[in-house]
Coordinates of C-alpha atoms in Angstrom, one line a residue:
Chain A
X1 CA 137.2 84.2 -157.6
X2 CA 136.8 81.4 -155.2
X3 CA 135.2 79.0 -157.7
X4 CA 135.7 75.9 -155.7
X5 CA 133.9 77.7 -153.0
X6 CA 131.2 78.6 -154.7
X7 CA 130.6 75.2 -155.9
X8 CA 130.5 74.2 -152.5
X9 CA 127.6 76.8 -151.5
X10 CA 125.5 76.3 -154.6
X11 CA 125.4 72.4 -153.2
X12 CA 124.0 74.0 -150.0
X13 CA 121.5 76.1 -151.7
X14 CA 120.1 72.9 -153.1
X15 CA 120.2 70.4 -150.3
X16 CA 119.4 72.9 -147.0
X17 CA 120.9 72.2 -144.0
X18 CA 123.2 69.4 -144.0
X19 CA 123.8 67.6 -140.4
X20 CA 127.2 66.4 -139.6
X21 CA 130.8 66.5 -141.4
X22 CA 130.8 63.1 -141.9
X23 CA 127.7 63.2 -144.1
X24 CA 128.8 66.3 -145.9
X25 CA 132.1 64.9 -147.0
X26 CA 130.3 61.7 -148.2
X27 CA 127.6 63.9 -150.1
X28 CA 130.3 66.0 -152.0
X29 CA 132.2 62.8 -153.1
X30 CA 129.4 60.9 -154.2
X31 CA 128.1 64.3 -156.0
X32 CA 131.5 64.3 -157.4
X33 CA 131.3 60.5 -158.4
X34 CA 127.9 61.5 -160.2
X35 CA 129.8 64.4 -162.3
X36 CA 129.0 67.4 -160.6
X37 CA 132.0 69.6 -161.0
X38 CA 133.5 69.4 -157.4
X39 CA 137.2 68.7 -157.6
X40 CA 138.5 68.1 -154.2
X41 CA 140.7 65.2 -153.9
X42 CA 139.6 62.5 -151.4
X43 CA 141.8 59.5 -150.4
X44 CA 140.2 56.8 -148.0
X45 CA 140.3 57.2 -144.3
X46 CA 138.5 56.0 -141.1
X47 CA 135.0 56.4 -142.5
X48 CA 135.4 56.1 -146.6
X49 CA 136.6 58.7 -148.6
X50 CA 137.5 61.5 -146.5
X51 CA 139.2 65.1 -148.3
X52 CA 141.5 67.1 -146.0
X53 CA 140.5 70.2 -149.2
X54 CA 137.3 69.9 -148.4
X55 CA 137.9 70.3 -144.6
X56 CA 139.7 73.1 -145.2
X57 CA 137.2 74.7 -147.7
X58 CA 134.2 74.2 -145.6
X59 CA 136.2 75.6 -142.3
X60 CA 136.8 78.8 -144.9
X61 CA 133.3 79.7 -146.0
X62 CA 132.4 79.1 -142.5
X63 CA 135.0 81.5 -141.3
X64 CA 133.7 83.9 -144.1
X65 CA 130.3 83.5 -142.5
X66 CA 129.1 82.1 -146.3
X67 CA 127.8 79.1 -144.3
X68 CA 126.4 79.1 -140.6
X69 CA 128.1 76.1 -138.8
X70 CA 126.4 75.2 -135.5
X71 CA 128.3 72.8 -133.2
X72 CA 125.6 70.9 -130.6
X73 CA 126.2 68.3 -128.0
X74 CA 124.3 64.8 -129.1
X75 CA 124.9 61.7 -126.9
X76 CA 128.7 61.7 -126.1
X77 CA 129.7 63.7 -129.1
X78 CA 129.8 67.0 -131.0
X79 CA 127.6 67.3 -134.1
X80 CA 127.7 70.2 -136.6
X81 CA 125.0 71.9 -138.5
X82 CA 125.7 73.6 -141.8
X83 CA 123.5 76.0 -144.1
X84 CA 124.1 78.5 -146.5
X85 CA 123.7 82.2 -145.1
X86 CA 122.3 85.3 -146.6
X87 CA 125.9 86.7 -147.3
X88 CA 126.5 83.0 -148.8
X89 CA 123.6 83.7 -150.9
X90 CA 124.8 87.2 -151.9
X91 CA 128.1 85.7 -152.7
X92 CA 126.7 83.2 -155.1
X93 CA 124.4 85.5 -156.8
X94 CA 127.4 87.5 -158.1
X95 CA 129.1 84.5 -159.2
X96 CA 129.0 84.3 -162.8
X97 CA 129.2 80.4 -163.2
X98 CA 127.1 77.5 -163.5
X99 CA 126.3 74.7 -161.2
X100 CA 124.1 72.1 -162.1
X101 CA 120.6 71.7 -160.9
X102 CA 120.7 68.0 -159.1
X103 CA 118.3 69.5 -156.0
X104 CA 116.7 65.9 -156.5
X105 CA 119.5 63.7 -156.0
X106 CA 121.0 66.2 -153.5
X107 CA 118.2 66.1 -151.3
X108 CA 117.6 62.4 -151.6
X109 CA 121.2 62.1 -150.5
X110 CA 121.0 64.2 -147.7
X111 CA 117.7 62.2 -146.2
X112 CA 119.8 59.3 -146.3
X113 CA 122.2 58.2 -142.6
X114 CA 125.4 58.9 -142.8
X115 CA 126.0 55.3 -142.2
X116 CA 124.6 54.4 -145.5
X117 CA 126.6 57.3 -147.3
X118 CA 129.8 55.9 -145.9
X119 CA 129.0 52.6 -147.2
X120 CA 127.8 54.1 -150.8
X121 CA 130.9 56.2 -150.9
X122 CA 133.0 53.6 -150.0
X123 CA 131.5 51.2 -152.8
X124 CA 132.2 54.2 -155.3
X125 CA 135.5 54.4 -154.1
X126 CA 136.3 51.0 -155.2
X127 CA 133.9 51.0 -158.3
X128 CA 136.6 50.0 -160.6
X129 CA 136.8 46.4 -158.8
X130 CA 134.2 43.6 -159.3
X131 CA 131.1 43.4 -156.5
X132 CA 132.7 40.4 -155.0
X133 CA 135.7 42.1 -154.5
X134 CA 134.2 45.2 -153.6
X135 CA 132.4 43.3 -150.9
X136 CA 135.6 41.9 -149.4
X137 CA 136.9 45.2 -149.1
X138 CA 134.2 46.8 -147.2
X139 CA 133.7 43.7 -144.9
X140 CA 137.4 43.5 -144.3
X141 CA 138.1 47.7 -144.2
X142 CA 134.8 48.2 -142.4
X143 CA 134.2 45.4 -140.2
X144 CA 133.2 47.8 -137.3
X145 CA 130.1 49.0 -139.4
X146 CA 128.7 45.6 -139.4
X147 CA 127.7 46.2 -142.7
X148 CA 125.6 43.2 -144.2
X149 CA 125.1 41.6 -147.5
X150 CA 121.9 43.4 -147.9
X151 CA 123.2 46.8 -147.0
X152 CA 125.5 46.5 -149.7
X153 CA 122.6 45.7 -152.4
X154 CA 120.9 48.2 -151.5
X155 CA 123.7 50.6 -151.8
X156 CA 124.3 49.1 -155.5
X157 CA 121.1 49.7 -155.9
X158 CA 121.3 53.5 -154.9
X159 CA 124.4 53.8 -157.0
X160 CA 122.3 52.8 -159.8
X161 CA 119.1 54.9 -158.9
X162 CA 121.9 58.0 -159.3
X163 CA 123.8 57.2 -162.2
X164 CA 120.2 57.4 -164.0
X165 CA 119.8 60.9 -162.7
X166 CA 123.2 61.8 -162.6
X167 CA 124.3 64.6 -165.4
X168 CA 126.7 63.3 -167.9
X169 CA 130.5 62.7 -167.3
X170 CA 132.2 65.8 -168.7
X171 CA 128.8 68.2 -169.1
X172 CA 130.4 70.2 -166.2
X173 CA 134.3 70.9 -165.3
Chain B
X1 CA 159.8 39.8 -167.7
X2 CA 160.8 40.9 -170.7
X3 CA 164.5 41.1 -172.0
X4 CA 165.3 44.5 -171.4
X5 CA 164.2 44.4 -168.0
X6 CA 166.3 41.3 -167.3
X7 CA 169.5 43.0 -168.6
X8 CA 168.3 46.0 -166.6
X9 CA 168.2 44.0 -163.7
X10 CA 171.4 42.1 -164.3
X11 CA 173.3 45.3 -164.8
X12 CA 172.1 47.0 -161.5
X13 CA 172.9 43.9 -159.1
X14 CA 175.9 41.3 -160.3
X15 CA 174.7 38.1 -159.9
X16 CA 177.6 37.3 -157.2
X17 CA 175.1 39.8 -155.0
X18 CA 172.6 37.6 -155.5
X19 CA 171.4 35.4 -152.5
X20 CA 168.5 33.1 -151.5
X21 CA 167.3 35.1 -149.0
X22 CA 166.5 38.2 -151.0
X23 CA 169.5 40.1 -149.3
X24 CA 172.9 41.6 -151.1
X25 CA 175.8 40.3 -149.9
X26 CA 177.0 43.5 -149.3
X27 CA 174.9 46.4 -148.0
X28 CA 174.7 49.4 -149.5
X29 CA 174.6 52.8 -148.4
X30 CA 173.7 56.4 -149.3
X31 CA 175.0 59.6 -148.0
X32 CA 172.5 61.5 -146.9
X33 CA 172.6 64.8 -145.1
X34 CA 169.4 64.5 -143.0
X35 CA 169.3 60.7 -141.9
X36 CA 173.4 60.5 -142.4
X37 CA 173.2 57.2 -144.1
X38 CA 170.5 55.2 -145.9
X39 CA 171.1 51.6 -146.0
X40 CA 170.1 49.2 -148.3
X41 CA 170.6 45.5 -147.5
X42 CA 167.4 44.1 -149.6
X43 CA 167.7 43.2 -152.9
X44 CA 164.3 44.1 -153.8
X45 CA 164.7 47.5 -152.7
X46 CA 168.3 48.1 -154.6
X47 CA 167.0 47.2 -157.9
X48 CA 163.5 49.5 -157.7
X49 CA 165.8 52.2 -156.7
X50 CA 167.6 51.3 -160.4
X51 CA 164.2 51.4 -162.2
X52 CA 164.2 54.4 -164.6
X53 CA 160.8 55.4 -163.2
X54 CA 162.4 55.9 -159.7
X55 CA 165.3 57.3 -161.3
X56 CA 162.7 60.1 -162.7
X57 CA 162.2 61.5 -159.1
X58 CA 165.6 63.1 -159.6
X59 CA 164.2 65.5 -162.1
X60 CA 161.3 66.3 -159.7
X61 CA 161.6 68.7 -156.9
X62 CA 160.6 67.9 -153.7
X63 CA 158.7 71.6 -153.0
X64 CA 158.0 72.5 -156.5
X65 CA 158.7 76.6 -156.6
X66 CA 159.8 77.0 -153.2
X67 CA 163.1 77.1 -154.7
X68 CA 162.1 80.6 -155.5
X69 CA 161.7 81.5 -152.2
X70 CA 164.2 79.5 -150.4
X71 CA 167.0 78.7 -153.0
X72 CA 168.3 75.8 -151.0
X73 CA 165.0 73.7 -151.6
X74 CA 166.5 72.0 -154.9
X75 CA 166.2 68.7 -153.2
X76 CA 163.8 66.1 -155.3
X77 CA 161.5 63.4 -154.6
X78 CA 164.1 61.0 -155.2
X79 CA 165.6 62.3 -151.8
X80 CA 163.0 62.2 -149.9
X81 CA 161.7 58.8 -151.2
X82 CA 165.0 57.1 -149.9
X83 CA 164.6 59.1 -146.9
X84 CA 161.0 57.6 -146.3
X85 CA 162.3 54.2 -147.0
X86 CA 165.2 54.8 -144.4
X87 CA 162.8 56.1 -141.8
X88 CA 160.6 53.2 -142.6
X89 CA 163.3 50.9 -142.0
X90 CA 164.3 52.3 -138.6
X91 CA 160.7 52.2 -137.8
X92 CA 160.5 48.5 -138.4
X93 CA 163.6 47.7 -137.1
X94 CA 162.0 49.5 -133.8
X95 CA 159.1 47.7 -134.3
X96 CA 160.1 44.2 -134.7
X97 CA 161.8 44.2 -131.2
X98 CA 158.2 44.8 -129.8
X99 CA 156.4 42.5 -132.1
X100 CA 156.7 39.7 -134.9
X101 CA 156.6 40.8 -138.4
X102 CA 156.2 38.5 -141.3
X103 CA 159.3 39.2 -143.6
X104 CA 156.9 39.6 -146.8
X105 CA 154.9 42.2 -144.9
X106 CA 158.2 44.2 -144.0
X107 CA 159.3 44.2 -147.6
X108 CA 155.7 45.4 -149.1
X109 CA 156.1 47.9 -146.2
X110 CA 159.5 49.0 -147.2
X111 CA 159.0 49.0 -151.0
X112 CA 155.5 51.3 -150.3
X113 CA 157.9 53.6 -148.4
X114 CA 160.3 54.1 -151.2
X115 CA 157.5 54.0 -154.3
X116 CA 154.9 56.4 -152.2
X117 CA 155.3 59.3 -154.6
X118 CA 156.5 57.5 -157.7
X119 CA 153.4 59.1 -159.4
X120 CA 154.5 62.4 -158.7
X121 CA 155.0 64.7 -161.7
X122 CA 156.8 68.0 -162.7
X123 CA 155.2 70.8 -160.2
X124 CA 152.5 68.3 -159.5
X125 CA 150.4 70.5 -157.4
X126 CA 149.8 73.0 -159.9
X127 CA 149.7 70.2 -162.7
X128 CA 146.8 68.3 -160.6
X129 CA 144.8 71.2 -160.3
X130 CA 144.4 72.6 -163.7
X131 CA 144.6 68.8 -164.9
X132 CA 142.4 67.7 -162.3
X133 CA 145.0 64.7 -161.8
X134 CA 145.9 62.7 -158.9
X135 CA 149.4 61.6 -158.4
X136 CA 148.3 58.8 -156.1
X137 CA 146.4 57.0 -159.1
X138 CA 149.5 57.5 -161.2
X139 CA 151.6 55.8 -158.5
X140 CA 149.0 53.1 -158.6
X141 CA 149.5 52.7 -162.7
X142 CA 153.3 52.7 -162.4
X143 CA 153.4 49.8 -159.7
X144 CA 150.6 48.1 -161.7
X145 CA 151.2 49.0 -165.2
X146 CA 154.0 48.2 -167.8
X147 CA 157.1 49.3 -166.2
X148 CA 160.4 48.1 -164.6
X149 CA 159.1 48.7 -161.2
X150 CA 156.4 46.3 -161.7
X151 CA 158.4 43.8 -163.4
X152 CA 160.8 43.8 -160.4
X153 CA 157.6 43.7 -157.5
X154 CA 156.3 40.5 -159.7
X155 CA 159.9 38.6 -158.8
X156 CA 158.6 38.7 -155.2
X157 CA 155.0 37.1 -156.4
X158 CA 152.1 37.8 -158.5
X159 CA 150.2 39.8 -155.9
X160 CA 152.8 42.1 -154.5
X161 CA 152.6 44.7 -156.8
X162 CA 148.9 44.7 -156.1
X163 CA 150.0 44.8 -152.2
X164 CA 152.3 47.5 -152.6
X165 CA 149.8 50.0 -154.3
X166 CA 147.1 49.2 -152.1
X167 CA 149.0 49.8 -149.1
X168 CA 149.9 53.2 -150.6
X169 CA 146.0 53.5 -151.3
X170 CA 145.1 52.7 -147.9
X171 CA 143.2 50.0 -148.9
X172 CA 145.3 47.4 -147.5
X173 CA 143.7 45.0 -145.0
X174 CA 146.7 45.6 -142.1
X175 CA 146.3 48.8 -141.2
X176 CA 148.7 49.2 -138.7
X177 CA 151.0 48.8 -141.6
X178 CA 149.3 51.5 -143.5
X179 CA 149.5 54.0 -140.7
X180 CA 152.9 53.5 -141.0
X181 CA 153.4 55.5 -144.3
X182 CA 150.2 57.2 -144.0
X183 CA 148.7 58.8 -140.8
X184 CA 149.0 62.1 -138.9
X185 CA 152.6 61.1 -137.4
X186 CA 154.0 58.7 -140.3
X187 CA 157.7 57.8 -142.1
X188 CA 156.5 60.5 -144.7
X189 CA 155.9 63.4 -142.8
X190 CA 158.8 62.7 -140.6
X191 CA 161.1 62.6 -143.7
X192 CA 159.8 65.6 -145.4
X193 CA 159.5 68.0 -142.3
X194 CA 163.7 67.2 -141.2
X195 CA 164.3 67.2 -145.0
X196 CA 162.5 70.3 -146.1
X197 CA 163.9 72.5 -143.0
X198 CA 167.5 71.0 -143.9
X199 CA 167.3 72.1 -147.4
X200 CA 165.3 75.6 -146.8
X201 CA 168.0 76.6 -144.3
X202 CA 165.1 77.2 -141.7
X203 CA 165.8 77.2 -137.9
X204 CA 162.4 75.5 -137.2
X205 CA 161.2 72.1 -138.6
X206 CA 163.4 70.5 -136.2
X207 CA 162.2 67.2 -134.0
X208 CA 163.6 64.3 -132.1
X209 CA 162.9 61.6 -134.5
X210 CA 165.0 58.7 -133.2
X211 CA 163.1 59.4 -129.8
X212 CA 159.9 59.2 -131.5
X213 CA 160.9 55.7 -133.1
X214 CA 161.7 54.8 -129.8
X215 CA 158.4 55.3 -128.1
X216 CA 156.4 53.9 -130.7
X217 CA 154.1 50.9 -129.8
X218 CA 152.3 48.9 -132.1
X219 CA 148.3 48.5 -131.9
X220 CA 145.9 46.4 -133.9
X221 CA 145.2 49.5 -136.0
X222 CA 147.7 52.0 -135.6
X223 CA 151.1 52.8 -133.7
X224 CA 150.7 54.5 -130.8
X225 CA 153.5 56.8 -128.5
X226 CA 154.3 56.5 -124.8
X227 CA 152.8 59.0 -122.7
X228 CA 156.6 59.1 -121.7
X229 CA 157.7 60.2 -125.1
X230 CA 154.8 63.0 -125.6
X231 CA 157.2 66.1 -125.7
X232 CA 158.9 64.5 -128.9
X233 CA 155.6 64.2 -130.2
X234 CA 154.6 67.5 -129.3
X235 CA 158.0 69.1 -131.1
X236 CA 156.9 67.1 -134.3
X237 CA 153.7 68.7 -134.2
X238 CA 155.0 72.3 -133.6
X239 CA 157.4 71.7 -136.6
X240 CA 154.7 70.7 -138.8
X241 CA 152.6 74.1 -137.5
X242 CA 155.7 76.1 -138.4
X243 CA 156.8 74.7 -141.3
X244 CA 153.2 75.2 -142.6
X245 CA 152.9 78.8 -142.2
X246 CA 156.8 79.8 -142.6
X247 CA 157.7 77.3 -145.9
X248 CA 154.7 75.6 -147.4
X249 CA 152.3 78.6 -147.1
X250 CA 154.6 81.4 -148.0
X251 CA 153.3 84.1 -149.9
X252 CA 156.3 84.3 -152.4
X253 CA 155.8 80.5 -153.2
X254 CA 152.2 80.8 -153.7
X255 CA 152.8 83.7 -156.2
X256 CA 155.4 81.8 -158.2
X257 CA 152.3 78.6 -158.0
X258 CA 149.7 80.9 -159.0
X259 CA 151.9 82.3 -162.4
X260 CA 152.7 78.7 -162.7
X261 CA 149.3 77.4 -163.2
X262 CA 148.1 80.3 -165.0
X263 CA 150.7 79.4 -167.8
X264 CA 149.6 76.0 -167.7
X265 CA 145.8 77.0 -168.2
X266 CA 147.1 79.9 -170.8
X267 CA 148.6 77.1 -172.6
X268 CA 146.0 74.8 -172.6
X269 CA 143.3 76.8 -173.7
X270 CA 145.8 78.2 -176.7
X271 CA 145.8 74.6 -177.7
X272 CA 141.9 74.3 -177.5
X273 CA 141.8 77.2 -179.9
X274 CA 144.3 75.9 -182.3
X275 CA 147.2 78.6 -182.0
X276 CA 150.3 77.8 -183.4
X277 CA 153.1 77.9 -181.0
X278 CA 156.2 78.4 -182.5
X279 CA 157.2 75.0 -180.6
X280 CA 154.5 72.0 -180.7
X281 CA 154.1 71.5 -177.4
X282 CA 154.1 67.7 -177.9
X283 CA 154.9 66.6 -174.3
X284 CA 151.7 68.6 -173.4
X285 CA 149.1 67.4 -176.0
X286 CA 148.0 64.2 -174.8
X287 CA 147.1 66.0 -171.1
X288 CA 145.4 68.9 -172.6
X289 CA 143.3 66.6 -174.2
X290 CA 143.2 64.5 -171.1
X291 CA 144.2 61.4 -172.7
X292 CA 147.9 60.6 -171.4
X293 CA 149.4 57.4 -171.4
X294 CA 151.7 56.1 -168.8
X295 CA 154.4 56.5 -171.4
X296 CA 153.7 60.3 -172.0
X297 CA 153.4 60.8 -168.7
X298 CA 156.7 59.2 -167.3
X299 CA 158.5 61.6 -169.9
X300 CA 157.3 64.3 -168.1
X301 CA 160.1 66.2 -165.8
X302 CA 160.7 69.4 -164.9
X303 CA 163.5 69.7 -167.3
X304 CA 160.7 69.5 -170.0
X305 CA 158.4 72.2 -168.3
X306 CA 161.0 74.5 -168.0
X307 CA 162.2 74.1 -171.9
X308 CA 158.7 74.9 -172.8
X309 CA 158.5 77.7 -170.3
X310 CA 161.6 79.4 -171.8
X311 CA 160.6 78.8 -175.3
X312 CA 157.3 79.9 -174.8
X313 CA 158.7 83.6 -173.4
X314 CA 159.5 84.1 -177.1
X315 CA 155.3 83.3 -178.2
X316 CA 153.7 85.9 -179.9
X317 CA 150.7 85.3 -177.4
X318 CA 151.4 88.5 -174.9
X319 CA 150.0 86.5 -171.7
X320 CA 151.6 83.2 -172.1
X321 CA 155.1 85.1 -173.0
X322 CA 154.4 87.4 -169.9
X323 CA 154.0 84.8 -167.4
X324 CA 156.8 82.5 -168.6
X325 CA 158.8 85.6 -168.2
X326 CA 157.8 86.0 -165.0
X327 CA 158.4 82.8 -163.8
X328 CA 161.8 82.2 -165.3
X329 CA 163.2 85.6 -164.5
X330 CA 161.2 85.5 -160.7
X331 CA 159.2 88.9 -161.5
X332 CA 156.3 87.6 -159.5
X333 CA 152.8 89.0 -158.9
X334 CA 152.6 90.8 -155.6
X335 CA 149.8 90.2 -153.1
X336 CA 147.3 91.8 -150.6
X337 CA 145.9 90.1 -147.6
X338 CA 142.3 89.4 -148.9
X339 CA 138.7 89.1 -147.1
X340 CA 136.8 87.4 -149.9
X341 CA 133.3 88.6 -147.9
X342 CA 134.7 92.1 -148.5
X343 CA 136.3 91.4 -151.7
X344 CA 133.4 90.3 -153.4
X345 CA 131.7 93.9 -153.4
X346 CA 134.6 95.7 -155.2
X347 CA 135.6 92.1 -157.3
X348 CA 133.2 93.4 -160.4
X349 CA 134.5 97.2 -160.5
X350 CA 138.3 95.5 -160.3
X351 CA 137.5 92.8 -163.1
X352 CA 136.1 96.0 -165.4
X353 CA 138.8 98.1 -164.6
X354 CA 141.7 95.2 -165.1
X355 CA 139.8 94.9 -168.7
X356 CA 139.9 98.7 -169.6
X357 CA 143.6 99.0 -168.7
X358 CA 144.2 95.7 -171.4
X359 CA 145.0 93.0 -168.6
X360 CA 142.5 89.9 -168.2
X361 CA 141.3 89.3 -164.9
X362 CA 141.5 85.5 -165.3
X363 CA 145.1 85.8 -165.6
X364 CA 145.9 88.9 -163.7
X365 CA 143.8 88.8 -160.6
X366 CA 143.9 85.7 -158.5
X367 CA 142.7 84.9 -155.0
X368 CA 144.9 82.0 -153.3
X369 CA 143.2 80.3 -150.4
X370 CA 144.8 77.9 -147.9
X371 CA 142.6 75.1 -149.3
X372 CA 144.9 75.6 -152.3
X373 CA 147.6 74.0 -150.3
X374 CA 148.5 70.0 -149.9
X375 CA 149.7 70.5 -146.9
X376 CA 147.3 70.1 -143.4
X377 CA 147.4 70.8 -139.8
X378 CA 147.4 68.5 -137.0
X379 CA 143.5 68.0 -136.5
X380 CA 142.9 66.8 -132.9
X381 CA 139.7 65.0 -131.4
X382 CA 138.4 61.4 -131.7
X383 CA 135.2 62.0 -134.1
X384 CA 137.7 63.5 -136.9
X385 CA 137.8 61.2 -139.8
X386 CA 141.5 60.9 -139.6
X387 CA 142.7 58.7 -137.1
X388 CA 144.5 61.2 -134.4
X389 CA 147.5 60.7 -133.0
X390 CA 147.0 58.3 -129.3
X391 CA 149.1 58.5 -126.4
X392 CA 149.9 55.1 -124.4
X393 CA 149.1 56.2 -120.9
X394 CA 150.9 54.5 -117.9
X395 CA 147.5 52.6 -117.1
X396 CA 147.5 51.3 -120.5
X397 CA 145.0 53.5 -121.9
X398 CA 144.9 55.1 -125.0
X399 CA 144.4 59.1 -125.0
X400 CA 144.5 61.6 -128.1
X401 CA 147.4 63.8 -127.9
X402 CA 145.5 67.0 -127.3
X403 CA 143.7 65.7 -124.4
X404 CA 147.2 65.6 -123.0
X405 CA 149.4 68.1 -124.2
X406 CA 148.7 71.7 -123.7
X407 CA 151.0 72.9 -126.4
X408 CA 149.1 70.9 -129.2
X409 CA 145.7 71.9 -127.4
X410 CA 146.9 75.3 -128.0
X411 CA 147.6 75.3 -131.6
X412 CA 145.1 72.9 -132.6
X413 CA 142.3 75.9 -132.2
X414 CA 144.1 78.7 -134.0
X415 CA 143.0 80.0 -137.3
X416 CA 144.0 78.1 -140.2
X417 CA 142.4 79.9 -143.3
X418 CA 144.0 82.5 -145.2
X419 CA 143.1 84.2 -148.6
X420 CA 145.6 86.5 -150.6
X421 CA 144.9 88.6 -153.7
X422 CA 147.8 88.4 -156.5
X423 CA 148.5 90.8 -158.9
X424 CA 151.1 92.1 -161.3
X425 CA 151.8 95.6 -159.3
X426 CA 154.7 96.2 -161.6
X427 CA 152.1 97.1 -164.4
X428 CA 149.8 98.9 -162.1
X429 CA 152.9 101.4 -161.1
X430 CA 153.5 102.0 -164.4
X431 CA 151.1 104.8 -164.9
X432 CA 152.1 105.9 -168.9
X433 CA 149.1 104.7 -170.2
X434 CA 145.7 104.9 -168.1
X435 CA 147.0 106.7 -165.0
X436 CA 143.4 107.2 -163.5
X437 CA 142.2 103.6 -163.8
X438 CA 145.4 102.1 -162.3
X439 CA 145.8 104.5 -159.3
X440 CA 141.8 103.2 -159.0
X441 CA 143.0 99.8 -159.1
X442 CA 145.7 100.0 -156.4
X443 CA 143.1 102.1 -154.2
X444 CA 140.9 99.1 -154.2
X445 CA 143.5 97.0 -153.7
X446 CA 145.3 98.6 -150.8
X447 CA 142.4 99.6 -148.9
X448 CA 140.8 96.0 -148.5
X449 CA 144.1 95.0 -147.0
X450 CA 143.2 93.8 -143.6

């Protein structure tokens, strides 16, 4: 029953509150690339990989009150805070599925800025290309974000660290 | 280019039709019920249409299982792909009057429009869900791999296939060009909304595409629309909204999708358990094992799938046989509206009851949600990750559509989620066995209906 929704709740359980829709999108994408069992389809959009399927799924878990969504004004724009609710905890406890414990990796990701996670997820999106070509893509497609060579190196170093702690491919599906 | 492809190309386009400017001597036209005519003047496009990978799209329905609900919905990815190409051709024709277009970029754009769906497989929505596949990755592999399409694209230059693949993957440098094929209002959506409305026979889903194309104005990153054309764009958004609920998300179509997915799950499970199929499912083997080659993938089409489904009706496995009979003879699951937050309280009991009466709940008790569908609504707001539709105001400024349109703002705030619970009601109402348990199941299912 709603296995894909339950995975999302399991992620919230491990991360605690996530602030920002963009951050949530990038965290799920990076988690998926690190072999956590997410199946949402992603495409490259304005701020890097984005999944419409995930957006709708988040909307669903919020409407079911499994996750609380708090909308607040920050500067000139709206910001959203997401957190697993008690009802969501109850639902999760009834589900008989295994979601790997990646609390350390997910919490660490949650402490990064959404701009950095946008860069990390974009690099992962092009992971089959050599670093030089990835850099070209990033600087062309994300010109407005003004990422530097140092930012890119940091993103690669971060991805390497993630790979070291991530579950093995095929461990969960 | 290999000799086989050379031969194919020569058969497709007689040598006397070749010109140095890449145009055919005579324009080719396809009669089309949506756009009246599809015009082909570029030799590249004509050759691409003739490739076996593109012709394969004739054997893949555009709307998957929708034909079981709307019997007219037999149109294919082939029709739609030609339609997207034609919309793009007209779009470029209009935009060329407003700004300069590089001739090569024009061909990249047309080829991308034509090939954007070439990686779709049979009933691809269900296949992608069950086997965790992505048709866009297959599109890329077909364009860049050892295929007739790749051979033809290479004739335009070594980097031409990559350019086309990048446009489709949205990683091409020219964002305007990408947005014409893939954005909130693009050639793909404009064709499928009109085409799906036509073939399903529904009266909604109409909008004035010609008017939209006329008010389109190119900007650096996307095309915007003159404010005076707002009502035509509103109609397009309304069409998208209505088609979503009335056609794409039709509960009967979803029932067929549920059964189709369960057939694939069952076959996969049986193969993993070394079940002895009466007919060896060779076409599925590499897919079930997660190692599909391009050659294997291109062999799959709906005729092959339906052949197996018909054969599996005779299988010993009762679940596979029953599900295939249901799909082939349109004996679909019934449904009730479902609120999973309430459902979770009775779910363990329901599952146990299904097991008691001999029905595996994994296959016969299924919740389907709106997020399971590959269609979407218009999401307004400048802070969304997808570029919204912008209007070009009389003062030259841009304004997001829902800020100007009351109609769009009104439907944007509406409920977008929905869950339905599917089950074989026919087996539950036959109370010759386990009457008490079946009555209890029906009572639980009906009482939670909202």
